[in-house]
Amino acid sequence: MINPDGGGPGDLAPQIADIETHGPGVNVVPMIGHNGVRRDVMGLENRKPTSAELAQMETLVKQAMDLGAFGLSTGPFYIPGKYSETSELVALAKVAATYPGAFHISHVRDESSYDVGILGAIKELIDVSRQTGIIGVVTHMKMLGPSVWGQSEQAVEMINAARAEGLSIWADQYPYAASGSSLQASLVPGWAQEGGPEATAERLQNPEQRALIRQEMVANLERRAGAKLRQTKSAEDAAAVVSTHYERPADKEGEAAKRGQLAAAMLGKTYAERREAAGVPTPPPAPAAATAPRATA
């Protein structure tokens, strides 16, 4: 399957043409990604679409399905899908559902306790299927972080109840304990990501907004089981990543966020262990960070 988690282009024509030209030797299941569609129509704006914009998104989904997409891929945990409401997902799923066998696969809105919680996010996917009749798949289902550990039984019960209701709801998992995502998606608050990396970088230059972003990043770091289980990497070598100006993980990752293109994975090594492996001296402790009220702009 390609274009998971709502990713990929809003216009599938070049991608489909490339697949047909090269004729890969494995099965390929192209999906039309909500995030790509929304980005093409609305950019990275944090708002509801107008009726005209929603119609444009519906057209892109229909065009993709006509080209051979197998269904709708969503990732409302990620920007700009994070800015969508359930009604927007329903509208696009309705278009895909008119094609036989189409399905909706989603990196659900919350796999932890960021906002709606993992159970609320699974409920949203089920609601989309209930309102459209489309097959629904919770992709790489997990209970991410201590605050939701133990809720897997409830999640499975919700899916089984939906299936008993007559809905076609499924889930998949990857067969390992690690988890990976972008730094921005996993730690940086959604409001701070509006407008893209350049806008985020500008907010980080504002002391009050930077303090608030850092405060929310610290909370998100703990939500994902804390810094001791977190490893960061970028296109730079390990020494460059771990030798930033601050000792505290949130400050390290804040600095890395300004550089962009940094991924994060929970792989069980501490910063001290990675510094030692990279031969990087321990930097001096940072001064205490100030807190500030949430900025509105």
Tab-separated table of C-alpha atoms in Angstrom:
chain	number	residue	atom	x	y	z
A	1	MET	CA	0.000	0.000	0.000
A	2	ILE	CA	1.266	3.462	-0.856
A	3	ASN	CA	0.264	6.877	0.533
A	4	PRO	CA	-0.373	5.670	4.116
A	5	ASP	CA	-1.389	7.892	7.046
A	6	GLY	CA	-3.134	10.363	4.732
A	7	GLY	CA	0.103	11.100	2.875
A	8	GLY	CA	0.968	11.268	-0.787
A	9	PRO	CA	-0.028	13.645	-3.576
A	10	GLY	CA	-3.466	15.168	-3.969
A	11	ASP	CA	-3.355	14.308	-7.663
A	12	LEU	CA	-2.608	10.606	-8.161
A	13	ALA	CA	-2.259	10.769	-11.954
A	14	PRO	CA	1.590	11.080	-12.088
A	15	GLN	CA	2.037	8.405	-9.434
A	16	ILE	CA	-0.309	5.962	-11.167
A	17	ALA	CA	1.389	6.641	-14.498
A	18	ASP	CA	4.786	5.941	-12.948
A	19	ILE	CA	3.562	2.626	-11.529
A	20	GLU	CA	2.131	1.609	-14.889
A	21	THR	CA	5.317	2.621	-16.702
A	22	HIS	CA	7.655	0.616	-14.489
A	23	GLY	CA	5.374	-2.345	-13.864
A	24	PRO	CA	6.636	-3.314	-10.387
A	25	GLY	CA	6.866	-7.021	-9.646
A	26	VAL	CA	4.895	-6.740	-6.406
A	27	ASN	CA	1.280	-5.850	-5.847
A	28	VAL	CA	0.744	-2.105	-5.370
A	29	VAL	CA	-2.307	-0.668	-3.620
A	30	PRO	CA	-2.469	3.096	-4.182
A	31	MET	CA	-4.612	5.137	-1.798
A	32	ILE	CA	-5.705	8.742	-2.037
A	33	GLY	CA	-4.392	10.584	1.031
A	34	HIS	CA	-6.560	13.126	2.806
A	35	ASN	CA	-3.579	15.184	3.950
A	36	GLY	CA	-2.322	15.502	0.379
A	37	VAL	CA	-5.768	16.465	-0.872
A	38	ARG	CA	-6.314	19.028	1.890
A	39	ARG	CA	-2.844	20.494	1.390
A	40	ASP	CA	-3.463	20.960	-2.336
A	41	VAL	CA	-6.758	22.746	-1.715
A	42	MET	CA	-6.196	24.619	1.561
A	43	GLY	CA	-2.479	24.600	2.254
A	44	LEU	CA	-1.674	24.215	5.954
A	45	GLU	CA	-4.467	26.397	7.311
A	46	ASN	CA	-6.107	25.516	10.619
A	47	ARG	CA	-9.784	25.970	9.762
A	48	LYS	CA	-12.832	24.283	8.278
A	49	PRO	CA	-13.034	24.172	4.481
A	50	THR	CA	-15.550	26.318	2.686
A	51	SER	CA	-18.238	24.496	0.718
A	52	ALA	CA	-16.278	25.220	-2.469
A	53	GLU	CA	-13.049	23.856	-0.965
A	54	LEU	CA	-14.798	20.723	0.257
A	55	ALA	CA	-16.207	20.220	-3.233
A	56	GLN	CA	-12.669	20.516	-4.636
A	57	MET	CA	-11.427	17.873	-2.202
A	58	GLU	CA	-14.308	15.575	-3.126
A	59	THR	CA	-13.395	16.003	-6.795
A	60	LEU	CA	-9.773	15.037	-6.122
A	61	VAL	CA	-10.890	11.904	-4.282
A	62	LYS	CA	-13.231	10.963	-7.139
A	63	GLN	CA	-10.501	11.519	-9.706
A	64	ALA	CA	-8.140	9.306	-7.731
A	65	MET	CA	-10.721	6.551	-7.399
A	66	ASP	CA	-11.389	6.725	-11.145
A	67	LEU	CA	-7.646	6.326	-11.738
A	68	GLY	CA	-7.542	3.148	-9.657
A	69	ALA	CA	-7.098	4.148	-6.012
A	70	PHE	CA	-8.354	1.459	-3.642
A	71	GLY	CA	-9.763	3.889	-1.112
A	72	LEU	CA	-9.175	6.807	1.232
A	73	SER	CA	-6.136	7.092	3.497
A	74	THR	CA	-6.367	9.527	6.407
A	75	GLY	CA	-4.024	10.672	9.138
A	76	PRO	CA	-5.773	13.266	11.284
A	77	PHE	CA	-2.907	13.022	13.767
A	78	TYR	CA	-0.728	14.760	11.171
A	79	ILE	CA	-0.801	18.238	9.678
A	80	PRO	CA	-2.978	19.362	7.925
A	81	GLY	CA	-5.414	16.511	8.628
A	82	LYS	CA	-5.214	17.437	12.314
A	83	TYR	CA	-7.187	20.569	11.449
A	84	SER	CA	-10.114	18.593	9.990
A	85	GLU	CA	-13.370	17.718	11.706
A	86	THR	CA	-15.049	14.320	11.450
A	87	SER	CA	-17.623	15.739	9.024
A	88	GLU	CA	-14.843	16.464	6.518
A	89	LEU	CA	-13.593	12.880	6.704
A	90	VAL	CA	-17.155	11.627	6.281
A	91	ALA	CA	-17.693	13.752	3.171
A	92	LEU	CA	-14.574	12.364	1.477
A	93	ALA	CA	-15.223	8.791	2.619
A	94	LYS	CA	-18.708	9.016	1.074
A	95	VAL	CA	-17.095	9.642	-2.304
A	96	ALA	CA	-14.743	6.673	-1.965
A	97	ALA	CA	-17.527	4.437	-0.637
A	98	THR	CA	-19.397	4.626	-3.947
A	99	TYR	CA	-16.667	2.424	-5.475
A	100	PRO	CA	-17.040	-1.344	-4.816
A	101	GLY	CA	-14.559	-2.684	-2.272
A	102	ALA	CA	-13.170	0.720	-1.313
A	103	PHE	CA	-11.830	1.091	2.196
A	104	HIS	CA	-10.772	3.828	4.599
A	105	ILE	CA	-7.468	3.211	6.394
A	106	SER	CA	-6.421	5.687	9.066
A	107	HIS	CA	-3.585	6.637	11.351
A	108	VAL	CA	-6.238	7.699	13.813
A	109	ARG	CA	-6.417	11.159	15.320
A	110	ASP	CA	-4.869	10.204	18.645
A	111	GLU	CA	-2.983	7.047	19.640
A	112	SER	CA	-2.309	8.338	23.142
A	113	SER	CA	-3.929	11.115	25.193
A	114	TYR	CA	-3.173	14.241	23.140
A	115	ASP	CA	-6.808	15.323	22.775
A	116	VAL	CA	-9.622	12.837	22.004
A	117	GLY	CA	-7.586	9.871	23.263
A	118	ILE	CA	-7.051	6.545	21.524
A	119	LEU	CA	-10.583	5.301	22.262
A	120	GLY	CA	-12.117	8.530	21.003
A	121	ALA	CA	-10.020	8.270	17.844
A	122	ILE	CA	-11.124	4.690	17.174
A	123	LYS	CA	-14.715	5.811	17.756
A	124	GLU	CA	-14.226	8.503	15.099
A	125	LEU	CA	-13.093	5.926	12.528
A	126	ILE	CA	-16.073	3.720	13.387
A	127	ASP	CA	-18.410	6.709	13.070
A	128	VAL	CA	-17.042	7.442	9.585
A	129	SER	CA	-17.863	3.874	8.553
A	130	ARG	CA	-21.262	4.043	10.222
A	131	GLN	CA	-22.172	7.186	8.279
A	132	THR	CA	-20.786	6.076	4.925
A	133	GLY	CA	-20.804	2.270	4.851
A	134	ILE	CA	-17.111	2.202	3.925
A	135	ILE	CA	-14.765	-0.487	5.256
A	136	GLY	CA	-12.666	1.011	8.080
A	137	VAL	CA	-9.133	0.054	9.130
A	138	VAL	CA	-7.278	1.324	12.216
A	139	THR	CA	-3.716	1.099	10.985
A	140	HIS	CA	-0.770	0.235	13.270
A	141	MET	CA	-3.106	0.227	16.273
A	142	LYS	CA	-1.277	0.790	19.538
A	143	MET	CA	-1.615	2.216	23.028
A	144	LEU	CA	1.075	4.899	22.907
A	145	GLY	CA	2.391	5.867	26.325
A	146	PRO	CA	1.656	5.051	29.973
A	147	SER	CA	-1.520	7.157	30.111
A	148	VAL	CA	-3.306	4.721	27.790
A	149	TRP	CA	-1.533	1.459	28.546
A	150	GLY	CA	-4.162	-1.112	29.435
A	151	GLN	CA	-6.831	0.309	27.104
A	152	SER	CA	-6.220	-2.270	24.372
A	153	GLU	CA	-8.977	-4.510	25.694
A	154	GLN	CA	-11.488	-1.656	25.422
A	155	ALA	CA	-10.250	-0.828	21.920
A	156	VAL	CA	-10.737	-4.415	20.752
A	157	GLU	CA	-14.169	-4.507	22.391
A	158	MET	CA	-15.148	-1.339	20.476
A	159	ILE	CA	-14.078	-2.874	17.174
A	160	ASN	CA	-15.859	-6.160	17.922
A	161	ALA	CA	-19.031	-4.277	18.883
A	162	ALA	CA	-18.929	-2.355	15.603
A	163	ARG	CA	-18.481	-5.586	13.669
A	164	ALA	CA	-21.411	-7.121	15.542
A	165	GLU	CA	-23.420	-4.085	14.465
A	166	GLY	CA	-22.709	-5.048	10.861
A	167	LEU	CA	-19.880	-2.628	10.137
A	168	SER	CA	-16.677	-3.844	8.476
A	169	ILE	CA	-13.999	-2.578	10.889
A	170	TRP	CA	-10.458	-3.938	10.974
A	171	ALA	CA	-7.086	-3.133	12.542
A	172	ASP	CA	-3.458	-3.912	11.767
A	173	GLN	CA	-0.285	-3.789	13.825
A	174	TYR	CA	3.422	-3.863	13.157
A	175	PRO	CA	5.291	-6.744	14.810
A	176	TYR	CA	7.760	-4.838	16.982
A	177	ALA	CA	7.756	-2.693	20.095
A	178	ALA	CA	9.356	0.462	18.661
A	179	SER	CA	7.375	3.381	17.288
A	180	GLY	CA	8.437	6.054	14.827
A	181	SER	CA	7.091	9.416	13.728
A	182	SER	CA	8.283	12.871	12.815
A	183	LEU	CA	9.516	15.115	15.607
A	184	GLN	CA	7.011	17.794	14.661
A	185	ALA	CA	4.010	15.463	14.741
A	186	SER	CA	4.940	13.662	17.940
A	187	LEU	CA	6.049	16.609	20.083
A	188	VAL	CA	5.291	20.021	18.564
A	189	PRO	CA	1.703	21.158	19.307
A	190	GLY	CA	-0.593	21.353	16.310
A	191	TRP	CA	-1.288	25.075	16.665
A	192	ALA	CA	2.449	25.750	16.394
A	193	GLN	CA	2.670	23.841	13.097
A	194	GLU	CA	0.063	25.876	11.229
A	195	GLY	CA	1.575	27.358	8.096
A	196	GLY	CA	4.406	24.831	7.855
A	197	PRO	CA	8.044	24.638	9.038
A	198	GLU	CA	8.894	28.277	8.283
A	199	ALA	CA	5.943	29.504	10.355
A	200	THR	CA	6.939	27.140	13.170
A	201	ALA	CA	10.517	28.419	13.028
A	202	GLU	CA	9.231	32.006	13.334
A	203	ARG	CA	7.205	31.078	16.410
A	204	LEU	CA	10.312	29.523	17.936
A	205	GLN	CA	12.091	32.880	17.612
A	206	ASN	CA	9.423	34.495	19.796
A	207	PRO	CA	10.450	33.978	23.467
A	208	GLU	CA	6.878	33.686	24.787
A	209	GLN	CA	5.734	31.318	22.070
A	210	ARG	CA	8.954	29.302	22.301
A	211	ALA	CA	8.442	28.888	26.062
A	212	LEU	CA	4.876	27.692	25.497
A	213	ILE	CA	5.894	25.331	22.696
A	214	ARG	CA	8.615	23.926	24.928
A	215	GLN	CA	6.148	23.468	27.770
A	216	GLU	CA	3.777	21.492	25.540
A	217	MET	CA	6.694	19.505	24.073
A	218	VAL	CA	7.747	18.457	27.578
A	219	ALA	CA	4.200	17.239	28.253
A	220	ASN	CA	4.114	15.384	24.931
A	221	LEU	CA	7.504	13.838	25.641
A	222	GLU	CA	6.193	12.423	28.900
A	223	ARG	CA	2.983	11.355	27.158
A	224	ARG	CA	5.127	9.184	24.894
A	225	ALA	CA	6.845	7.477	27.864
A	226	GLY	CA	9.577	10.042	28.467
A	227	ALA	CA	12.984	11.007	27.159
A	228	LYS	CA	14.741	7.819	28.256
A	229	LEU	CA	12.882	5.878	25.563
A	230	ARG	CA	13.397	8.424	22.827
A	231	GLN	CA	15.971	8.578	20.058
A	232	THR	CA	16.210	11.343	17.507
A	233	LYS	CA	17.921	11.338	14.176
A	234	SER	CA	18.265	13.596	11.164
A	235	ALA	CA	20.312	13.734	8.010
A	236	GLU	CA	23.218	14.878	10.195
A	237	ASP	CA	25.503	12.465	12.019
A	238	ALA	CA	24.898	11.391	15.616
A	239	ALA	CA	27.449	13.834	17.034
A	240	ALA	CA	25.663	16.791	15.453
A	241	VAL	CA	22.321	15.711	16.880
A	242	VAL	CA	23.487	15.216	20.466
A	243	SER	CA	25.858	18.170	20.751
A	244	THR	CA	23.284	20.964	20.760
A	245	HIS	CA	23.390	23.723	23.349
A	246	TYR	CA	21.131	22.244	26.013
A	247	GLU	CA	21.161	19.191	28.233
A	248	ARG	CA	17.420	18.761	28.524
A	249	PRO	CA	15.734	16.606	25.826
A	250	ALA	CA	12.936	19.082	25.072
A	251	ASP	CA	15.517	21.792	24.382
A	252	LYS	CA	17.542	19.451	22.183
A	253	GLU	CA	14.510	18.523	20.144
A	254	GLY	CA	13.343	22.139	19.978
A	255	GLU	CA	16.652	23.131	18.443
A	256	ALA	CA	16.467	20.159	16.061
A	257	ALA	CA	12.948	21.168	15.039
A	258	LYS	CA	14.258	24.517	13.821
A	259	ARG	CA	16.628	22.643	11.502
A	260	GLY	CA	13.712	20.594	10.183
A	261	GLN	CA	13.518	17.118	8.672
A	262	LEU	CA	14.167	15.363	11.953
A	263	ALA	CA	12.525	12.028	12.769
A	264	ALA	CA	11.915	10.602	16.224
A	265	ALA	CA	11.701	6.998	17.383
A	266	MET	CA	11.253	5.322	20.758
A	267	LEU	CA	14.091	2.786	20.640
A	268	GLY	CA	15.182	2.419	24.258
A	269	LYS	CA	18.461	4.370	24.408
A	270	THR	CA	19.089	7.388	26.590
A	271	TYR	CA	20.760	10.597	25.440
A	272	ALA	CA	23.735	9.812	27.667
A	273	GLU	CA	24.174	6.447	25.958
A	274	ARG	CA	24.040	8.038	22.506
A	275	ARG	CA	26.462	10.811	23.525
A	276	GLU	CA	28.872	8.210	24.813
A	277	ALA	CA	28.570	6.142	21.623
A	278	ALA	CA	29.144	9.240	19.499
A	279	GLY	CA	32.090	10.437	21.610
A	280	VAL	CA	30.412	13.769	22.321
A	281	PRO	CA	31.168	15.637	25.599
A	282	THR	CA	28.276	16.314	27.961
A	283	PRO	CA	27.097	19.932	27.442
A	284	PRO	CA	26.525	22.222	30.431
A	285	PRO	CA	23.052	22.328	32.017
A	286	ALA	CA	20.621	24.899	30.652
A	287	PRO	CA	19.076	27.616	32.806
A	288	ALA	CA	15.511	27.117	34.017
A	289	ALA	CA	12.959	27.862	31.296
A	290	ALA	CA	10.323	30.504	31.821
A	291	THR	CA	6.651	29.816	31.217
A	292	ALA	CA	4.269	32.124	29.437
A	293	PRO	CA	0.540	32.296	28.687
A	294	ARG	CA	-0.488	30.721	25.390
A	295	ALA	CA	-0.035	33.042	22.431
A	296	THR	CA	-3.021	33.572	20.162
A	297	ALA	CA	-1.118	34.456	17.030
